[in-house]
Amino acid sequence: MSEVCLQGLPASPGILVGNLVTLRPLTDVATRVAGDPLTELGALDRAIGSSIGELVELSARVQGEGADILSFQIAMLEDETLSGPARLGIERGQSADLAWLEALEAQVAEYQSADDEYFRARAGDLVDIKDRVLRHLAGGAETTSVPTGSILAADDLAPSRFLAMDWSSGGAVALTRGSPTSHVAMLARSRGVPMVVGLGQELLRWVGKVGFDGTAAVDGGRGLIVVEPGAERRAELLAQKARDDDAKRAAASYRDKPALTLDGSRIEVLINVADSRELDHLDPVLCDGIGLVRTELMFHGGGPLPDEETQLAVYRRIVAWAQGRPVTFRTLDAGGDKPIPGLTIDGESNPFLGLRGLRLSLMHPAVFETQLRALCRAAVLGPTKIMLPMISVPAELEAARSHLDHAIADLQTAGKDHARPPLGIMVEVPSVALTPERFAAEFFSIGSNDLTQYVLAAARDLDSVAAIASAADPSVLRLICEVATHGRKTSRQVSLCGDAASDVTLVPALLQAGLLVLSVAPSAVGRVKAAIAATRLGTSNDDR
Amino acid sequence: MTGNENIIAATAGLKVKGAIRVAHETGLHARPSVKFTKLAKTFSADIEIGPGPDGPWIDAKSIVKVMATKMPKDSLLHLRAEGPDAEAAVEALIDLVRRDFDDGTAT
């Protein structure tokens, strides 16, 4: 038989070749003969009590996200509202298990019908709760063992079942249904268990098929399952896994340490953040601060623009996370390839050369000053900087500065706690890179994606010109070098926060151009620090 | 910090109403609702929440009901409470939402 590829959605990266096994399905049917209502109510209460006890015991063994999920399930079970409809059913003569099954299935359906994907994904927790109590009503013990190194195939996997299994010696999960945002997917990512979801029923048809040799390969990062992988495929995947493991080990050993070049220069490595949720599972020790907070995400809800308090709550959370490390917030950078309904202009003939970034903020002073006020208030909590996107001429910086003055005056009048953050600019337009000395900015951050597209006249969103739009082009590197030199001469920080900083093949060239601060994707910190450690700056740096 | 600016009406501290925007990225979901209902249960006042100033009102101490409101991010959460510690209850709950349920910060 030749190999068959099944494409699903990536839920947790990693590669594993092993046996494809299934869990025996839990009893999902009611089998009790109804006793009198008092007996049935007693049985239900005991089953709920045992379920809570089991979860409490399990939660003592797990930490972090796993414990949060379990405490949510415990709280749901402790709430009598959950079993209310089941109790009514029992009083009408139903058996405890049938009443519970019907009541919980109605709840599961309610969650599954939610518009919000997050709430939909919670249906998995309800199913988990439902099955656990049913199992206790049937008097069954938990079957949790999965053979080491095998790939567990199922329709869905309850978070508590995942947690009860031992994954320490390997294993992977392949689900016919499921969502990458489900609790179980989050758990798989945090444990490093490869997982693919949404594979469809064909997956389960393979298990137990006559003549099936029982093996499969999982590539969690690509959302791929290969049933009966051929020798070539196995070799290719295992080689990829070996490379991934090596790179991961190297990156992990550098990740949480300060970055030093081969010749001992300290390089600051900051992170780029678009969504404060990304920070939930990151320890700030991995970075020297946040070099770029993209504030656009909050403005994309489609509803009203976020007010000052809403923004403040998000900004505060980010500053608090950094624990005293500097955080650079970029003011709203809409327009270009990032439209926001009601704010950006539709139908511009060339949006990348139109009203975008700061140009747009200056057109909407009320929106701009709301953001500036929220940032000044968040700045009380820790070192905070404000960075302006898409500056072309010095007058724009000065206009923004007077809005900042105005925002601060308003906060003073209102008697609200605030601080004045340093005001810096992005270097994305060649006019700034060529003559940075004209701009009275307190710091500079090079946006290499835009700088590259404007220097080489190659749109960043067009595949057809992607080969031209390289940040490694000598013209772009020359400009980066000019700005870095200006920064060194005037004691102003110059960082680079574009994709180029996360590209390990470019890191040596960027450092040799004189950059001492790189801001990268959180997932790239380890490998960027490893690349820095392998780079020699040479002495030319001090001579310039 | 108190929740005073979010308190809409208080009658001799016994009947209190308030409102606060839910800034949490995923709305009033699993982890926040565990914290919210646990805190609500520490007060003796009857506490209810609703999506608008006129309800429909549901029991703020029941996580099953709180989750069922499916309150998304950026929605305005209305609270009302009645009882001897009503004002303290509304203030404390508003403060919890304002602190973003202490999520992601040092707790």
XYZ file of C-alpha atoms in Angstrom:
651
model
C 0.000 0.000 0.000
C 1.378 3.426 -0.753
C 1.311 6.314 1.643
C -1.713 8.573 2.018
C -1.535 12.206 3.117
C -4.308 13.703 5.219
C -4.320 17.482 5.513
C -5.704 19.070 8.673
C -5.031 22.242 10.622
C -1.761 22.700 12.521
C -2.507 22.846 16.273
C 0.881 22.113 17.836
C 4.197 21.795 15.960
C 6.502 18.802 16.029
C 7.204 15.621 14.074
C 6.576 12.051 15.174
C 6.538 8.728 13.352
C 4.728 6.036 15.322
C 1.760 3.745 15.687
C -1.672 5.159 15.053
C -3.958 4.157 17.920
C -7.437 5.139 19.077
C -8.883 5.595 22.496
C -11.724 3.318 23.355
C -14.742 5.620 23.172
C -16.338 6.536 26.461
C -19.830 5.336 27.091
C -21.967 8.064 25.707
C -25.232 6.298 26.316
C -27.438 6.102 29.328
C -27.706 2.538 30.619
C -29.139 2.925 34.094
C -32.595 1.682 34.917
C -34.308 4.585 36.636
C -34.805 4.079 40.355
C -37.029 6.376 42.380
C -36.135 10.061 42.035
C -34.425 10.206 45.442
C -32.105 7.322 44.530
C -31.325 8.879 41.154
C -30.689 12.329 42.664
C -28.343 10.706 45.187
C -26.506 8.872 42.402
C -26.120 12.096 40.412
C -24.825 14.027 43.433
C -22.320 11.279 44.221
C -21.123 11.153 40.605
C -20.711 14.947 40.516
C -18.916 14.846 43.880
C -16.544 12.096 42.710
C -15.888 14.009 39.489
C -14.993 17.157 41.431
C -12.744 15.094 43.716
C -10.980 13.563 40.726
C -10.431 16.981 39.111
C -9.135 18.500 42.353
C -6.678 15.634 42.667
C -5.619 16.022 39.036
C -5.208 19.781 39.379
C -2.764 19.290 42.255
C -0.442 17.582 39.777
C -0.564 20.164 36.983
C 0.312 23.833 36.797
C -0.352 26.931 34.730
C -2.777 26.626 31.884
C -3.722 23.041 32.759
C -4.660 24.051 36.296
C -6.738 26.992 34.987
C -8.723 24.696 32.723
C -9.365 22.247 35.541
C -10.419 24.978 37.970
C -12.900 26.191 35.341
C -14.370 22.694 35.087
C -14.484 22.354 38.881
C -16.297 25.702 39.194
C -18.833 24.622 36.551
C -19.480 21.318 38.349
C -19.821 23.055 41.715
C -22.503 25.345 40.312
C -25.887 23.724 40.893
C -27.280 25.603 37.897
C -25.427 23.103 35.704
C -27.304 20.098 37.064
C -30.617 21.970 37.483
C -32.241 20.694 34.253
C -31.004 17.158 35.031
C -32.634 17.305 38.458
C -35.923 18.322 36.860
C -35.619 15.384 34.473
C -35.052 13.003 37.375
C -38.089 14.359 39.173
C -40.067 13.589 36.020
C -38.873 9.964 36.229
C -35.695 9.919 34.132
C -32.663 7.895 35.189
C -29.749 9.964 36.506
C -27.519 9.250 33.525
C -30.161 9.976 30.882
C -31.188 13.196 32.632
C -27.543 14.317 32.906
C -26.766 13.374 29.303
C -29.726 15.334 27.930
C -29.087 18.359 30.128
C -25.408 18.550 29.226
C -25.927 17.891 25.536
C -28.245 20.893 25.449
C -25.488 23.007 27.047
C -22.874 21.676 24.621
C -25.136 22.554 21.674
C -25.586 26.047 23.116
C -21.805 26.577 23.223
C -21.321 25.083 19.775
C -23.781 27.590 18.316
C -21.873 30.618 19.655
C -20.650 33.198 17.134
C -17.432 33.698 19.031
C -14.875 31.019 18.217
C -13.518 31.171 21.735
C -16.855 30.284 23.284
C -17.410 27.576 20.677
C -14.136 25.981 21.679
C -15.389 25.772 25.301
C -17.896 23.128 24.147
C -14.967 20.711 24.540
C -14.864 21.482 28.267
C -18.587 20.827 28.602
C -18.199 17.475 26.824
C -15.347 16.670 29.166
C -17.517 17.462 32.199
C -20.429 15.494 30.748
C -18.357 12.363 30.066
C -16.644 12.402 33.435
C -19.897 12.434 35.384
C -21.408 9.808 33.050
C -18.435 7.565 33.669
C -18.933 7.873 37.414
C -22.632 7.111 37.012
C -21.637 3.956 35.120
C -19.123 3.140 37.834
C -16.221 3.039 35.369
C -12.591 3.814 35.985
C -10.592 6.129 33.739
C -8.685 4.558 30.872
C -5.757 6.807 30.261
C -2.821 4.869 28.980
C -1.565 5.596 25.507
C 1.400 3.518 24.355
C 4.612 5.536 24.443
C 5.474 7.232 21.186
C 2.163 6.522 19.502
C -0.185 8.842 17.670
C -3.545 9.079 19.334
C -6.375 9.340 16.800
C -9.807 10.448 17.999
C -12.722 12.660 17.057
C -11.846 15.049 19.846
C -9.848 14.849 23.059
C -11.045 16.252 26.362
C -8.536 18.527 28.113
C -8.769 16.573 31.357
C -8.086 13.309 29.525
C -5.076 14.885 27.856
C -3.800 16.020 31.249
C -4.340 12.605 32.806
C -2.086 10.994 30.180
C 1.664 10.728 30.447
C 3.264 12.505 27.494
C 6.770 12.678 28.925
C 8.124 9.921 26.689
C 6.611 11.176 23.460
C 3.328 10.927 21.635
C 1.172 12.968 19.286
C -2.504 13.696 18.728
C -4.558 13.600 15.514
C -8.191 14.682 15.715
C -10.941 14.421 13.115
C -12.611 17.521 14.589
C -11.291 20.093 17.021
C -9.916 23.586 16.731
C -6.433 25.078 17.094
C -7.873 27.438 19.745
C -9.298 24.659 21.935
C -7.973 24.138 25.432
C -6.487 20.804 24.461
C -4.545 22.417 21.591
C -3.197 25.066 23.969
C -2.100 22.306 26.337
C -0.452 20.336 23.536
C 1.546 23.408 22.505
C 2.690 24.090 26.039
C 3.774 20.433 26.489
C 5.395 20.200 23.060
C 3.055 17.389 21.974
C 2.565 17.509 18.159
C -1.124 17.894 17.285
C -3.155 18.128 14.085
C -6.886 18.864 14.181
C -9.755 18.958 11.682
C -8.588 15.881 9.749
C -12.063 14.545 8.983
C -13.468 11.047 9.342
C -11.000 9.461 6.924
C -8.448 9.430 9.744
C -10.422 6.999 11.886
C -11.243 4.759 8.937
C -7.552 3.892 8.720
C -7.291 2.577 12.227
C -8.128 -1.122 12.244
C -8.370 -1.321 8.455
C -7.408 -4.755 7.091
C -3.836 -4.733 5.834
C -2.977 -1.408 7.505
C 0.510 -1.681 8.981
C -0.463 0.633 11.840
C 2.096 3.363 11.263
C 1.688 7.030 10.549
C 3.734 10.207 10.623
C 2.623 13.518 12.114
C 3.956 16.904 11.072
C 2.167 19.190 13.521
C 3.665 22.391 12.118
C 2.228 21.704 8.671
C -0.998 20.086 9.882
C -0.156 16.888 8.054
C -0.709 13.188 8.795
C 0.902 10.618 6.497
C -0.600 7.144 6.829
C 1.838 4.308 6.087
C 4.701 6.660 5.268
C 7.224 5.271 2.770
C 10.930 4.903 3.575
C 11.779 8.118 1.769
C 9.105 10.122 3.593
C 10.205 8.723 6.973
C 13.819 9.615 6.298
C 12.862 13.098 5.175
C 10.635 13.751 8.214
C 13.116 12.313 10.688
C 15.912 14.400 9.176
C 13.679 17.468 9.477
C 12.954 16.521 13.090
C 16.664 16.148 13.850
C 17.323 19.595 12.359
C 14.395 21.117 14.291
C 15.591 19.496 17.520
C 19.159 20.727 17.058
C 18.023 24.250 16.263
C 15.585 24.201 19.176
C 18.259 22.997 21.600
C 20.693 25.652 20.411
C 18.019 28.342 20.556
C 16.811 27.223 23.986
C 20.307 27.401 25.411
C 20.606 31.050 24.301
C 17.008 32.169 24.725
C 16.929 33.421 28.285
C 20.468 34.791 28.423
C 21.728 38.243 27.420
C 22.901 38.245 23.780
C 26.640 38.604 23.202
C 28.523 38.502 19.913
C 31.498 36.192 19.395
C 33.779 39.087 20.307
C 31.788 39.993 23.398
C 29.636 42.983 22.354
C 26.315 43.117 24.158
C 23.360 43.252 21.764
C 19.904 44.115 23.075
C 17.213 41.757 21.857
C 13.674 43.117 22.195
C 10.415 41.504 21.124
C 7.606 42.598 18.809
C 4.085 42.165 20.144
C 0.768 42.506 18.320
C -1.598 40.965 20.836
C -1.126 41.141 24.602
C -2.312 37.523 24.826
C 1.008 36.487 23.253
C 2.684 37.526 26.497
C 0.611 35.229 28.709
C 3.022 32.340 28.457
C 6.265 34.241 28.018
C 8.708 35.037 30.773
C 10.076 38.594 30.338
C 13.550 37.257 31.155
C 13.846 36.215 27.492
C 14.179 39.806 26.267
C 15.621 43.206 27.093
C 12.219 44.829 26.575
C 9.506 45.220 23.971
C 10.762 47.062 20.893
C 7.416 47.272 19.129
C 3.855 46.998 20.349
C 1.559 47.095 17.335
C -1.561 48.832 18.576
C -3.640 48.181 15.447
C -5.229 44.976 16.663
C -7.438 46.794 19.164
C -8.832 48.944 16.381
C -9.852 46.068 14.135
C -12.921 44.826 15.986
C -15.223 46.481 13.468
C -17.127 48.092 16.348
C -16.479 51.514 17.824
C -12.857 52.594 18.191
C -11.492 51.653 21.632
C -11.847 54.372 24.246
C -9.088 55.647 26.538
C -9.886 53.244 29.409
C -10.004 50.204 27.122
C -6.654 51.097 25.608
C -5.191 51.882 29.021
C -6.135 48.429 30.350
C -4.288 46.736 27.485
C -1.241 49.039 27.679
C -0.990 48.593 31.441
C -1.044 44.853 31.116
C 1.848 44.985 28.663
C 3.933 47.409 30.752
C 3.300 45.325 33.884
C 4.382 42.168 32.054
C 7.733 43.749 31.130
C 8.622 44.172 34.832
C 10.648 47.343 34.414
C 12.030 46.616 30.954
C 11.323 49.392 28.416
C 8.225 49.031 26.237
C 7.900 50.903 22.928
C 4.346 51.453 21.728
C 3.838 52.407 18.106
C 0.879 54.710 17.632
C -1.859 53.505 15.318
C -0.304 52.391 12.033
C -3.334 51.977 9.801
C -3.602 52.407 6.061
C -1.394 50.848 3.401
C -2.155 47.147 3.714
C -3.966 47.615 7.050
C -7.363 49.280 6.472
C -9.608 50.193 9.425
C -13.255 50.870 8.579
C -14.248 54.459 9.280
C -10.670 55.657 9.609
C -8.642 54.785 6.535
C -9.512 55.998 3.051
C -10.875 53.428 0.611
C -9.875 53.391 -3.020
C -6.625 55.341 -2.862
C -4.789 54.655 -6.113
C -1.651 53.708 -4.196
C -2.350 53.125 -0.504
C 1.322 52.595 0.367
C 1.986 56.166 -0.766
C -1.207 57.577 0.668
C -2.703 58.403 4.036
C -1.176 55.832 6.337
C 0.567 55.710 9.691
C 1.078 59.062 11.378
C -0.379 60.892 8.373
C -3.721 59.321 9.234
C -3.397 60.025 12.967
C -2.772 63.702 12.210
C -6.022 63.718 10.178
C -7.917 62.346 13.212
C -6.562 64.350 16.164
C -9.252 63.140 18.601
C -8.430 59.471 17.947
C -4.698 60.241 18.129
C -4.882 62.174 21.399
C -7.047 59.457 23.001
C -4.264 57.004 22.282
C -1.568 59.413 23.514
C -3.456 60.004 26.792
C -3.795 56.251 27.396
C -0.065 55.784 26.694
C 0.964 58.621 29.043
C -1.186 57.078 31.791
C 0.289 53.604 31.239
C 3.772 55.167 31.420
C 3.315 55.640 35.183
C 3.667 51.885 35.584
C 7.083 51.446 33.959
C 9.443 52.724 31.254
C 7.288 53.446 28.210
C 8.186 54.981 24.854
C 6.001 56.306 22.064
C 7.003 55.616 18.471
C 5.492 57.303 15.412
C 5.065 55.316 12.180
C 5.517 56.567 8.584
C 7.329 59.837 9.165
C 8.568 61.582 6.003
C 9.334 65.150 7.037
C 10.317 66.831 10.348
C 7.072 68.847 10.471
C 5.117 65.636 11.072
C 7.177 64.827 14.153
C 6.673 68.363 15.460
C 2.912 68.183 14.855
C 2.778 64.897 16.758
C 4.804 66.447 19.572
C 2.270 69.245 19.996
C -0.530 66.657 20.188
C 1.471 64.930 22.920
C 1.815 68.292 24.731
C -1.918 68.747 24.411
C -2.722 65.239 25.670
C -0.498 65.805 28.706
C -2.111 69.173 29.433
C -5.530 67.459 29.339
C -4.381 64.775 31.773
C -3.023 67.458 34.104
C -6.341 69.303 34.016
C -8.215 66.078 34.705
C -5.844 65.268 37.564
C -4.977 61.848 36.178
C -1.660 60.155 36.946
C 0.626 60.242 33.922
C 4.213 60.503 32.715
C 5.744 61.880 29.506
C 7.245 59.041 27.476
C 10.198 59.665 25.141
C 9.002 60.313 21.568
C 10.757 58.476 18.757
C 10.158 57.675 15.115
C 10.188 54.763 12.739
C 12.673 54.939 9.913
C 10.685 53.588 6.980
C 10.973 56.331 4.371
C 14.289 56.987 2.608
C 13.976 60.718 3.404
C 14.493 59.919 7.091
C 17.205 57.332 6.522
C 19.181 59.765 4.325
C 18.978 62.742 6.681
C 18.152 61.501 10.188
C 19.837 64.560 11.709
C 16.879 66.717 10.630
C 14.538 64.816 12.981
C 14.534 65.746 16.684
C 13.494 62.243 17.742
C 14.577 60.729 21.035
C 15.111 57.337 19.396
C 14.886 55.679 15.988
C 13.589 52.287 14.976
C 14.119 51.003 11.466
C 11.075 49.424 9.873
C 12.974 47.285 7.404
C 9.919 45.992 5.528
C 8.732 49.441 4.496
C 12.213 50.906 4.107
C 13.024 48.076 1.697
C 9.876 48.541 -0.364
C 10.406 52.301 -0.644
C 14.126 52.093 -1.445
C 13.697 49.374 -4.060
C 10.249 50.479 -5.314
C 8.933 46.928 -4.843
C 5.610 46.547 -3.028
C 5.868 44.335 0.044
C 2.590 42.583 -0.714
C 3.381 41.544 -4.304
C 4.854 38.084 -4.807
C 5.953 39.029 -8.299
C 8.526 41.519 -6.995
C 9.442 39.662 -3.791
C 12.866 38.714 -5.172
C 13.718 42.406 -5.603
C 12.419 43.496 -2.193
C 15.306 42.185 -0.079
C 16.447 43.931 3.071
C 19.886 42.470 2.327
C 20.213 44.733 -0.710
C 23.390 46.827 -0.300
C 21.355 50.030 -0.736
C 19.156 49.156 2.266
C 22.126 48.055 4.378
C 23.905 51.312 3.536
C 20.936 53.341 4.803
C 20.717 51.218 7.978
C 24.407 51.908 8.532
C 23.839 55.687 8.093
C 21.088 55.744 10.687
C 23.074 53.590 13.134
C 26.052 55.930 12.756
C 23.857 58.959 13.405
C 22.476 57.275 16.520
C 25.942 56.475 17.851
C 27.152 60.045 17.270
C 24.145 61.616 18.977
C 23.656 58.976 21.718
C 20.218 58.018 20.484
C 19.092 54.429 20.415
C 18.682 52.911 16.957
C 16.899 49.584 16.715
C 15.493 47.517 13.877
C 12.039 46.002 14.286
C 11.201 44.627 10.836
C 11.157 41.008 9.685
C 14.844 41.301 8.746
C 15.800 41.156 12.445
C 14.148 37.750 12.833
C 15.930 36.393 9.749
C 19.042 34.669 11.090
C 20.763 34.851 7.719
C 20.565 38.667 7.873
C 21.536 39.125 11.522
C 25.344 39.260 10.873
C 24.910 41.937 8.181
C 22.635 44.031 10.434
C 25.091 43.894 13.335
C 27.992 44.701 11.042
C 26.009 47.701 9.773
C 26.249 49.004 13.339
C 22.928 48.009 14.924
C 23.140 47.076 18.594
C 19.409 46.610 19.196
C 17.154 44.147 17.360
C 13.454 43.681 17.960
C 12.153 40.292 16.843
C 9.179 37.948 17.003
C 9.048 36.250 20.440
C 9.381 32.831 18.811
C 12.598 33.979 17.081
C 14.430 35.203 20.206
C 16.379 31.979 20.784
C 17.573 31.569 17.230
C 18.408 35.269 16.813
C 20.482 35.190 20.005
C 22.216 32.033 18.710
C 22.973 33.853 15.432
C 24.312 36.862 17.358
C 26.596 34.559 19.363
C 28.067 33.263 16.099
C 28.733 36.754 14.686
C 31.990 38.663 14.995
C 31.561 42.423 14.830
C 35.231 43.147 14.200
C 36.907 46.387 15.196
C 35.658 48.513 12.324
C 32.614 49.299 14.426
C 34.538 51.496 16.856
C 36.373 53.347 14.128
C 33.359 54.753 12.377
C -8.494 53.056 43.169
C -12.245 52.684 43.625
C -14.893 51.999 41.032
C -16.820 55.162 41.880
C -16.787 56.692 38.407
C -18.458 53.524 37.098
C -21.197 53.459 39.694
C -24.356 54.725 38.051
C -26.731 54.884 40.971
C -26.707 53.996 44.637
C -29.679 54.154 46.955
C -28.421 54.424 50.525
C -25.840 51.769 49.653
C -28.495 49.061 49.443
C -29.354 49.087 45.748
C -26.366 49.789 43.548
C -25.892 49.806 39.767
C -22.689 50.026 37.760
C -21.187 49.342 34.361
C -17.729 48.556 33.014
C -16.263 47.662 29.655
C -14.763 44.181 29.427
C -11.307 44.719 27.936
C -10.143 41.127 28.314
C -8.987 39.767 24.969
C -11.400 36.848 24.976
C -14.277 38.482 26.835
C -15.843 37.146 30.002
C -14.565 33.643 29.296
C -13.436 30.647 31.337
C -10.634 32.043 33.496
C -12.145 35.514 34.057
C -15.567 34.068 34.855
C -14.070 31.731 37.470
C -12.484 34.757 39.157
C -15.589 36.899 38.736
C -18.032 34.411 40.270
C -15.629 33.465 43.073
C -15.346 37.127 44.056
C -19.128 37.655 43.767
C -19.725 34.760 46.147
C -17.712 36.503 48.878
C -20.512 39.096 49.235
C -23.872 38.544 50.868
C -25.667 40.983 48.528
C -27.704 39.627 45.627
C -25.616 40.510 42.576
C -26.757 40.343 38.983
C -25.160 41.138 35.638
C -26.663 41.978 32.287
C -25.719 43.110 28.780
C -27.664 46.380 29.074
C -28.999 48.796 31.690
C -32.349 46.979 31.587
C -31.009 43.447 31.773
C -31.884 40.670 31.157
C -30.335 40.090 34.570
C -28.623 36.903 35.602
C -27.049 35.719 38.858
C -23.423 36.904 39.064
C -22.572 34.064 41.451
C -23.373 31.304 38.938
C -20.502 30.562 36.567
C -22.806 28.516 34.346
C -25.048 31.537 33.846
C -22.171 34.021 33.565
C -20.523 31.916 30.844
C -23.857 31.579 29.052
C -24.007 35.374 28.556
C -21.087 34.899 26.099
C -20.030 38.449 26.872
C -17.419 39.248 24.212
C -14.420 41.576 24.421
C -15.343 45.278 24.491
C -18.918 44.649 25.597
C -20.327 46.817 28.353
C -21.066 44.732 31.432
C -23.858 46.087 33.637
C -24.063 45.151 37.280
C -26.710 45.618 39.949
C -26.656 44.532 43.549
C -28.969 44.689 46.504
C -28.087 44.109 50.114
C -26.001 45.511 52.958
C -22.668 45.151 51.143
C -24.055 45.969 47.682
C -21.829 48.978 47.084
C -18.641 47.179 48.106
C -19.621 44.226 45.912
C -20.183 46.331 42.786
C -16.974 48.282 43.392
C -14.928 45.136 43.886
C -16.315 43.424 40.788
C -15.832 46.524 38.628
C -12.293 46.781 39.902
C -11.641 43.147 38.979
C -12.816 43.778 35.405
C -10.779 46.982 35.263
C -7.680 45.083 36.377
C -8.390 42.777 33.450
C -8.991 39.932 35.900
C -5.316 40.169 36.941
C -4.495 38.257 33.819
C -1.031 38.445 32.362
C 0.151 40.719 35.148
C 2.014 39.669 38.234
C -0.493 38.023 40.540
